[in-house]
Amino acid sequence: MATVADPGLLSAVWKRHVRRGLRSARLRDFYLAQDPVQFAAYEWGLHTFIERLSQDLLTATFTPEPAVIVRGAKATGLSRPLAVMSPRDALVYRALVLRAEPDLKRDLRTWTGATLEDADRLAKLAARARVDGEVDENHDEPEFEVEGKEASASTPTRANDEDETSEKKRRPIALSDTESYEDDWFKIWLQKQGIIAHICDSCPYVVESDIANFFTSIDLEVVREHLHSHTSLEKEVVRLCISLIRRSLPHPGYADSPTMGIPQEGFDSSRAIAHSLLVGVDRYFDTEGEALLYSRFMDDFVIGAESVEMGHRLIARLQRALEPLGLYPNTAKTRVVTTETYLRNAMAEENGWLEDVEQQLASLEHGPLRQMSPPDELLQELSLRFEAHRALLDKPRRWDRVLRRYYAVLRRAGCGQFTTEALADLRALPDSVTQLLEYVRSFPLTEATAAELLRLASEVSDIYGDVPLLILETIGSAPNSLGESGHSAIATSTWRLVRDQIDPPGQRAGTLADRLAAAAVPVIAKFGDHELHDDVVNLVASRCEPKSHARIQTAVLAAAINKPDRLLTAEALPGLPWSDVMALRYLDSLQRNDEKAVGVALNLLRPAIRLMPNRHHVHVRPLMLLPILRSGAPAKMSGFISSSLRQLEANPDRLRDRRAEELFRAAHPTA
């Protein structure tokens, strides 16, 4: 415990892992339980925060907080619980998993992966493979040390009818001449698939499978025993880890505490544990793995087979390997298919062409923002192929994955004419929300787009918790070139959403409605005028209880318009959660022109190169601090505003956030 509680370690983990995630502007990293001022209070009081946390851990007085559970869109009408740990608990969880990570990774097979970095490693590993064991004399054999070979001797014994090894010579698959699978762009894409490329080139059949409800089906007792037996963590540290996990899970009815599942949080702590748990499954396939005919990427399995019968035996072996962990293959996604069918379902032709386009775009990038001017012919072909892909009637299994990739390439290339299509696809494919909204916010926001997004947020708020939160973040962070009437329209529409969410009075803290209202406040603060700001402050103060997220968020806006929520800061402060108390104390220090508080605010407001396409970007929540800084730190603000505006104005035209630029100009001491 002393190692996990070390202030130096906790501080390093905060700066290198947790803070980076909290500050990320990417929607896929979006922290669904946003802090009122973008976690500024943690930075302002970091030393005190770390020291107190360390003492709580060492004296066994640390108690995890219940995680915020937000329903994330999975499919039409279906969702999955996403656990949003408090930053404090996420820090402890990440620190103890990092402490155990060398042990968790010790027995991992080289042919398995859980991260994008693993995908790159698997691609390099596949470069070792040569069809029929022949080595191309024109190329040197890549130097790559295969890990885990010593453990292959412990592979469980299998029945004779399953002992169909991969030692026999493999034959390359002759794909249909009518398919465009042999073009260079396809080879480029397939090579990036790593071991899967070798499987497709070597076997006539492919076994596909994944684990049913993987994260939510993991037994906590299995996790406990795994950490005890496979890591050097002390018992009290393992107990702390299980306690953190339990507090982050939805509480089942009539049960003392959750016994199943690990949280899908945003800092890869659970992923490291889950990945290590499946090493026992990998051992059942060491023979295939060493022949590069078995691939596992987290809980997705792809295995090469010589026949349908062999594929069935591989599936049976996979099931037996999973059962000791209390896990089972997903029956809806487990199948044996021909290699041609697998490649067709993977839409290899489209993926290969998109891979080629991405390489062309990368070659055109220049400057610190990696700007480009793609040729008109390429843009036209990209648009036509995208429209044809959307119009497909007989959609292959991975059609939606390729659609998401199309949107990523379109926004990178600057093709912004498909916003209407993106909004329609968002209704049909809510689980693609982050990719579709990233496309939408890569082009100037219009009144019509904002209105449609807010309409959608209202419609689905009772089904998917993450979609409306991400929509509000998109509106607040999208580039824009609207006039005053456009700003007013967005602010007014968002204000209606707030009124709907906090009516009737007495809004309870922690509900999704409370979080939606809190997420809407920065949008109103950005686009609304002083009169609307005043209305929001009055309504929230009168209808929301002090512990509600909307009330805490609105306190920042209240301070910005010089109308502080005195009841909240003077009377209710002792009964608030410590994180809210810390945020309000930071706000008070900023209003008193505390040098450290001002420095933290300026750091948050300093434009940074983020997102893709790259742009100088400022988070929406800290924008509310500009009026406070203007009145409290005029000397520092003058040079800061000038340099920040130069960066914001240097963005490509379609990526300029002109409303943010206006707010920076208004905050200049001489304005």
Short mmCIF file of C-alpha atoms in Angstrom, two decimals, residues 175-453:
data_model
loop_
_atom_site.label_atom_id
_atom_site.label_comp_id
_atom_site.label_asym_id
_atom_site.label_seq_id
_atom_site.Cartn_x
_atom_site.Cartn_y
_atom_site.Cartn_z
CA LEU A 175 -9.81 -15.11 -54.07
CA SER A 176 -12.35 -14.64 -56.84
CA ASP A 177 -11.02 -12.86 -59.90
CA THR A 178 -14.24 -10.88 -60.08
CA GLU A 179 -13.39 -9.19 -56.77
CA SER A 180 -10.88 -6.37 -56.61
CA TYR A 181 -9.00 -7.97 -53.73
CA GLU A 182 -5.60 -8.04 -55.39
CA ASP A 183 -5.09 -4.30 -55.79
CA ASP A 184 -2.25 -2.63 -53.95
CA TRP A 185 -4.56 -0.65 -51.67
CA PHE A 186 -6.12 -3.87 -50.40
CA LYS A 187 -2.72 -5.33 -49.57
CA ILE A 188 -1.87 -2.17 -47.64
CA TRP A 189 -5.06 -2.46 -45.59
CA LEU A 190 -4.71 -6.19 -45.02
CA GLN A 191 -1.11 -5.82 -43.90
CA LYS A 192 -2.29 -3.47 -41.16
CA GLN A 193 -4.54 -6.21 -39.86
CA GLY A 194 -1.45 -8.00 -38.59
CA ILE A 195 -1.98 -11.68 -37.85
CA ILE A 196 -5.41 -11.62 -39.50
CA ALA A 197 -3.64 -10.93 -42.80
CA HIS A 198 -1.65 -14.15 -42.36
CA ILE A 199 -4.77 -16.11 -41.40
CA CYS A 200 -6.61 -14.92 -44.52
CA ASP A 201 -3.65 -15.79 -46.71
CA SER A 202 -3.14 -19.22 -45.16
CA CYS A 203 -6.51 -20.79 -44.34
CA PRO A 204 -9.67 -21.46 -46.33
CA TYR A 205 -11.91 -20.87 -43.29
CA VAL A 206 -12.04 -18.36 -40.47
CA VAL A 207 -13.57 -18.71 -37.01
CA GLU A 208 -14.99 -15.46 -35.63
CA SER A 209 -16.19 -14.98 -32.07
CA ASP A 210 -16.32 -12.64 -29.12
CA ILE A 211 -17.39 -12.91 -25.49
CA ALA A 212 -21.00 -12.27 -24.55
CA ASN A 213 -21.35 -9.13 -22.39
CA PHE A 214 -17.66 -9.32 -21.59
CA PHE A 215 -17.03 -6.53 -19.08
CA THR A 216 -20.36 -6.91 -17.30
CA SER A 217 -20.03 -10.72 -17.00
CA ILE A 218 -16.64 -10.91 -15.26
CA ASP A 219 -16.98 -12.37 -11.78
CA LEU A 220 -15.32 -10.19 -9.14
CA GLU A 221 -14.16 -13.29 -7.27
CA VAL A 222 -12.30 -14.34 -10.41
CA VAL A 223 -10.69 -10.89 -10.53
CA ARG A 224 -9.76 -11.11 -6.86
CA GLU A 225 -8.15 -14.53 -7.24
CA HIS A 226 -6.38 -13.47 -10.43
CA LEU A 227 -4.83 -10.43 -8.73
CA HIS A 228 -3.82 -12.54 -5.72
CA SER A 229 -2.23 -15.33 -7.77
CA HIS A 230 -0.78 -13.43 -10.73
CA THR A 231 0.50 -10.20 -9.19
CA SER A 232 2.65 -9.20 -6.23
CA LEU A 233 -0.03 -6.85 -4.88
CA GLU A 234 -0.56 -7.13 -1.14
CA LYS A 235 -3.91 -8.39 0.10
CA GLU A 236 -4.98 -4.94 1.29
CA VAL A 237 -4.25 -3.47 -2.14
CA VAL A 238 -6.27 -6.20 -3.86
CA ARG A 239 -9.06 -5.55 -1.38
CA LEU A 240 -8.92 -1.85 -2.27
CA CYS A 241 -9.08 -2.64 -5.98
CA ILE A 242 -12.17 -4.84 -5.56
CA SER A 243 -13.76 -2.17 -3.38
CA LEU A 244 -13.20 0.45 -6.08
CA ILE A 245 -14.72 -1.83 -8.69
CA ARG A 246 -17.77 -2.64 -6.56
CA ARG A 247 -18.52 1.03 -5.93
CA SER A 248 -18.35 1.80 -9.63
CA LEU A 249 -20.94 -0.77 -10.70
CA PRO A 250 -24.74 -0.44 -10.88
CA HIS A 251 -26.28 -1.79 -7.67
CA PRO A 252 -28.59 -4.74 -8.48
CA GLY A 253 -31.96 -4.86 -6.79
CA TYR A 254 -32.24 -7.03 -3.67
CA ALA A 255 -28.48 -7.63 -3.60
CA ASP A 256 -26.04 -6.53 -0.92
CA SER A 257 -23.50 -5.37 -3.48
CA PRO A 258 -22.54 -6.04 -7.10
CA THR A 259 -20.74 -9.34 -7.69
CA MET A 260 -20.36 -9.25 -11.45
CA GLY A 261 -18.65 -6.90 -13.85
CA ILE A 262 -15.79 -4.44 -14.03
CA PRO A 263 -16.35 -0.81 -15.05
CA GLN A 264 -15.83 0.43 -18.60
CA GLU A 265 -13.98 3.57 -17.55
CA GLY A 266 -11.86 5.91 -19.61
CA PHE A 267 -8.33 5.31 -18.32
CA ASP A 268 -7.71 1.70 -19.46
CA SER A 269 -7.39 0.33 -15.93
CA SER A 270 -10.19 -2.22 -16.34
CA ARG A 271 -8.93 -3.11 -19.81
CA ALA A 272 -5.52 -4.10 -18.41
CA ILE A 273 -7.12 -6.42 -15.84
CA ALA A 274 -9.56 -7.94 -18.35
CA HIS A 275 -6.83 -8.48 -20.94
CA SER A 276 -4.71 -10.34 -18.40
CA LEU A 277 -7.66 -12.51 -17.33
CA LEU A 278 -7.88 -13.97 -20.82
CA VAL A 279 -4.31 -15.26 -20.84
CA GLY A 280 -5.71 -18.56 -19.63
CA VAL A 281 -7.81 -18.73 -22.79
CA ASP A 282 -4.80 -17.91 -24.98
CA ARG A 283 -2.92 -20.90 -23.54
CA TYR A 284 -5.47 -23.22 -25.14
CA PHE A 285 -4.40 -21.85 -28.51
CA ASP A 286 -0.62 -21.58 -28.14
CA THR A 287 -0.03 -23.92 -31.08
CA GLU A 288 -2.18 -21.83 -33.39
CA GLY A 289 -0.79 -18.63 -31.91
CA GLU A 290 2.83 -19.51 -32.59
CA ALA A 291 1.85 -20.34 -36.17
CA LEU A 292 0.14 -16.92 -36.37
CA LEU A 293 -3.25 -18.55 -36.97
CA TYR A 294 -4.89 -17.27 -33.77
CA SER A 295 -5.57 -13.63 -32.99
CA ARG A 296 -7.28 -12.08 -29.96
CA PHE A 297 -7.79 -8.35 -29.75
CA MET A 298 -9.30 -7.84 -26.28
CA ASP A 299 -12.37 -10.13 -26.45
CA ASP A 300 -12.54 -10.49 -30.25
CA PHE A 301 -11.22 -13.80 -31.57
CA VAL A 302 -10.19 -14.74 -35.12
CA ILE A 303 -8.77 -18.23 -35.75
CA GLY A 304 -7.77 -19.92 -39.00
CA ALA A 305 -9.24 -23.33 -39.85
CA GLU A 306 -8.67 -25.93 -42.57
CA SER A 307 -12.30 -27.07 -42.68
CA VAL A 308 -15.74 -26.33 -41.26
CA GLU A 309 -15.40 -29.34 -38.96
CA MET A 310 -12.09 -28.06 -37.62
CA GLY A 311 -13.73 -24.67 -37.09
CA HIS A 312 -16.45 -26.27 -34.98
CA ARG A 313 -13.83 -27.98 -32.84
CA LEU A 314 -12.02 -24.67 -32.38
CA ILE A 315 -15.27 -23.06 -31.22
CA ALA A 316 -15.84 -25.92 -28.76
CA ARG A 317 -12.31 -25.48 -27.44
CA LEU A 318 -12.87 -21.74 -27.07
CA GLN A 319 -16.03 -22.38 -25.07
CA ARG A 320 -14.25 -24.80 -22.73
CA ALA A 321 -11.42 -22.30 -22.26
CA LEU A 322 -13.85 -19.54 -21.27
CA GLU A 323 -16.06 -21.54 -18.92
CA PRO A 324 -13.60 -21.60 -15.96
CA LEU A 325 -13.81 -17.80 -15.98
CA GLY A 326 -17.60 -17.89 -16.03
CA LEU A 327 -17.61 -16.49 -19.57
CA TYR A 328 -19.17 -17.74 -22.78
CA PRO A 329 -18.88 -17.08 -26.52
CA ASN A 330 -21.43 -14.72 -28.00
CA THR A 331 -23.74 -17.09 -29.88
CA ALA A 332 -24.93 -14.32 -32.21
CA LYS A 333 -21.38 -13.52 -33.34
CA THR A 334 -19.69 -16.93 -33.32
CA ARG A 335 -19.42 -18.58 -36.72
CA VAL A 336 -17.22 -20.44 -39.21
CA VAL A 337 -17.03 -18.70 -42.60
CA THR A 338 -14.93 -19.02 -45.71
CA THR A 339 -12.06 -16.59 -46.03
CA GLU A 340 -13.78 -14.95 -48.99
CA THR A 341 -16.92 -14.43 -46.88
CA TYR A 342 -14.87 -13.05 -44.00
CA LEU A 343 -13.16 -10.54 -46.28
CA ARG A 344 -16.47 -9.62 -47.90
CA ASN A 345 -18.11 -9.06 -44.51
CA ALA A 346 -15.09 -6.98 -43.49
CA MET A 347 -15.64 -4.92 -46.66
CA ALA A 348 -12.01 -5.38 -47.57
CA GLU A 349 -12.37 -3.50 -50.84
CA GLU A 350 -13.73 -0.38 -49.17
CA ASN A 351 -11.27 -0.59 -46.28
CA GLY A 352 -8.36 -0.98 -48.64
CA TRP A 353 -9.42 1.98 -50.76
CA LEU A 354 -9.92 4.14 -47.65
CA GLU A 355 -6.46 3.10 -46.43
CA ASP A 356 -5.02 4.35 -49.69
CA VAL A 357 -6.94 7.65 -49.42
CA GLU A 358 -5.69 8.17 -45.87
CA GLN A 359 -2.12 7.71 -47.05
CA GLN A 360 -2.67 10.20 -49.88
CA LEU A 361 -4.11 12.74 -47.44
CA ALA A 362 -1.20 12.24 -45.04
CA SER A 363 1.25 12.96 -47.85
CA LEU A 364 -0.47 16.31 -48.48
CA GLU A 365 -0.26 17.58 -44.89
CA HIS A 366 1.91 20.58 -44.11
CA GLY A 367 2.50 23.06 -41.32
CA PRO A 368 1.91 22.78 -37.57
CA LEU A 369 -1.82 22.21 -38.13
CA ARG A 370 -1.19 19.58 -40.81
CA GLN A 371 -3.37 21.40 -43.32
CA MET A 372 -3.99 20.02 -46.78
CA SER A 373 -5.66 20.77 -50.11
CA PRO A 374 -6.81 17.45 -51.62
CA PRO A 375 -7.30 17.34 -55.40
CA ASP A 376 -10.87 17.81 -56.61
CA GLU A 377 -10.85 14.42 -58.33
CA LEU A 378 -10.10 12.66 -55.04
CA LEU A 379 -12.81 14.58 -53.19
CA GLN A 380 -15.33 13.79 -55.87
CA GLU A 381 -14.54 10.08 -55.85
CA LEU A 382 -14.62 10.04 -52.03
CA SER A 383 -18.06 11.66 -52.01
CA LEU A 384 -19.45 9.32 -54.66
CA ARG A 385 -18.17 6.19 -52.93
CA PHE A 386 -19.52 7.40 -49.58
CA GLU A 387 -22.97 7.92 -51.06
CA ALA A 388 -22.86 4.50 -52.69
CA HIS A 389 -21.85 2.92 -49.39
CA ARG A 390 -24.76 4.54 -47.54
CA ALA A 391 -27.18 3.41 -50.26
CA LEU A 392 -26.25 -0.29 -50.03
CA LEU A 393 -29.34 -2.43 -49.51
CA ASP A 394 -27.58 -5.69 -48.72
CA LYS A 395 -25.30 -4.43 -45.96
CA PRO A 396 -22.35 -6.65 -44.91
CA ARG A 397 -21.80 -7.26 -41.19
CA ARG A 398 -19.22 -4.52 -40.78
CA TRP A 399 -21.00 -1.95 -42.92
CA ASP A 400 -21.43 0.43 -39.99
CA ARG A 401 -17.73 0.24 -39.09
CA VAL A 402 -16.79 1.24 -42.63
CA LEU A 403 -19.40 4.02 -42.52
CA ARG A 404 -17.71 5.45 -39.42
CA ARG A 405 -14.38 5.28 -41.19
CA TYR A 406 -15.83 7.13 -44.19
CA TYR A 407 -16.94 9.97 -41.92
CA ALA A 408 -13.45 10.15 -40.39
CA VAL A 409 -11.85 10.42 -43.84
CA LEU A 410 -14.45 12.93 -45.03
CA ARG A 411 -13.80 15.31 -42.14
CA ARG A 412 -10.06 14.99 -42.58
CA ALA A 413 -10.39 15.79 -46.28
CA GLY A 414 -12.72 18.73 -45.64
CA CYS A 415 -15.87 17.29 -47.28
CA GLY A 416 -18.52 19.01 -45.19
CA GLN A 417 -21.62 18.57 -47.33
CA PHE A 418 -22.90 15.48 -45.51
CA THR A 419 -24.06 16.96 -42.19
CA THR A 420 -27.69 16.09 -42.96
CA GLU A 421 -26.67 12.50 -43.65
CA ALA A 422 -24.65 12.38 -40.43
CA LEU A 423 -27.65 13.49 -38.36
CA ALA A 424 -29.86 10.90 -40.05
CA ASP A 425 -27.25 8.20 -39.40
CA LEU A 426 -27.03 9.30 -35.77
CA ARG A 427 -30.71 8.45 -35.32
CA ALA A 428 -30.25 5.06 -36.95
CA LEU A 429 -26.84 4.22 -35.41
CA PRO A 430 -26.71 5.79 -31.93
CA ASP A 431 -23.68 3.66 -31.01
CA SER A 432 -21.73 5.63 -33.66
CA VAL A 433 -22.43 8.90 -31.83
CA THR A 434 -18.80 9.94 -31.23
CA GLN A 435 -17.65 9.42 -34.83
CA LEU A 436 -20.72 11.13 -36.31
CA LEU A 437 -20.55 14.12 -33.98
CA GLU A 438 -16.82 14.50 -34.61
CA TYR A 439 -17.72 14.87 -38.28
CA VAL A 440 -20.44 17.42 -37.50
CA ARG A 441 -18.18 19.60 -35.36
CA SER A 442 -15.42 19.69 -37.96
CA PHE A 443 -17.46 22.17 -39.99
CA PRO A 444 -19.08 25.52 -39.10
CA LEU A 445 -22.17 25.12 -36.93
CA THR A 446 -25.41 26.40 -38.45
CA GLU A 447 -28.67 27.32 -36.73
CA ALA A 448 -30.42 24.43 -38.48
CA THR A 449 -27.79 21.89 -37.39
CA ALA A 450 -27.85 23.13 -33.80
CA ALA A 451 -31.65 22.99 -33.71
CA GLU A 452 -31.71 19.44 -35.05
CA LEU A 453 -29.03 18.33 -32.57
#
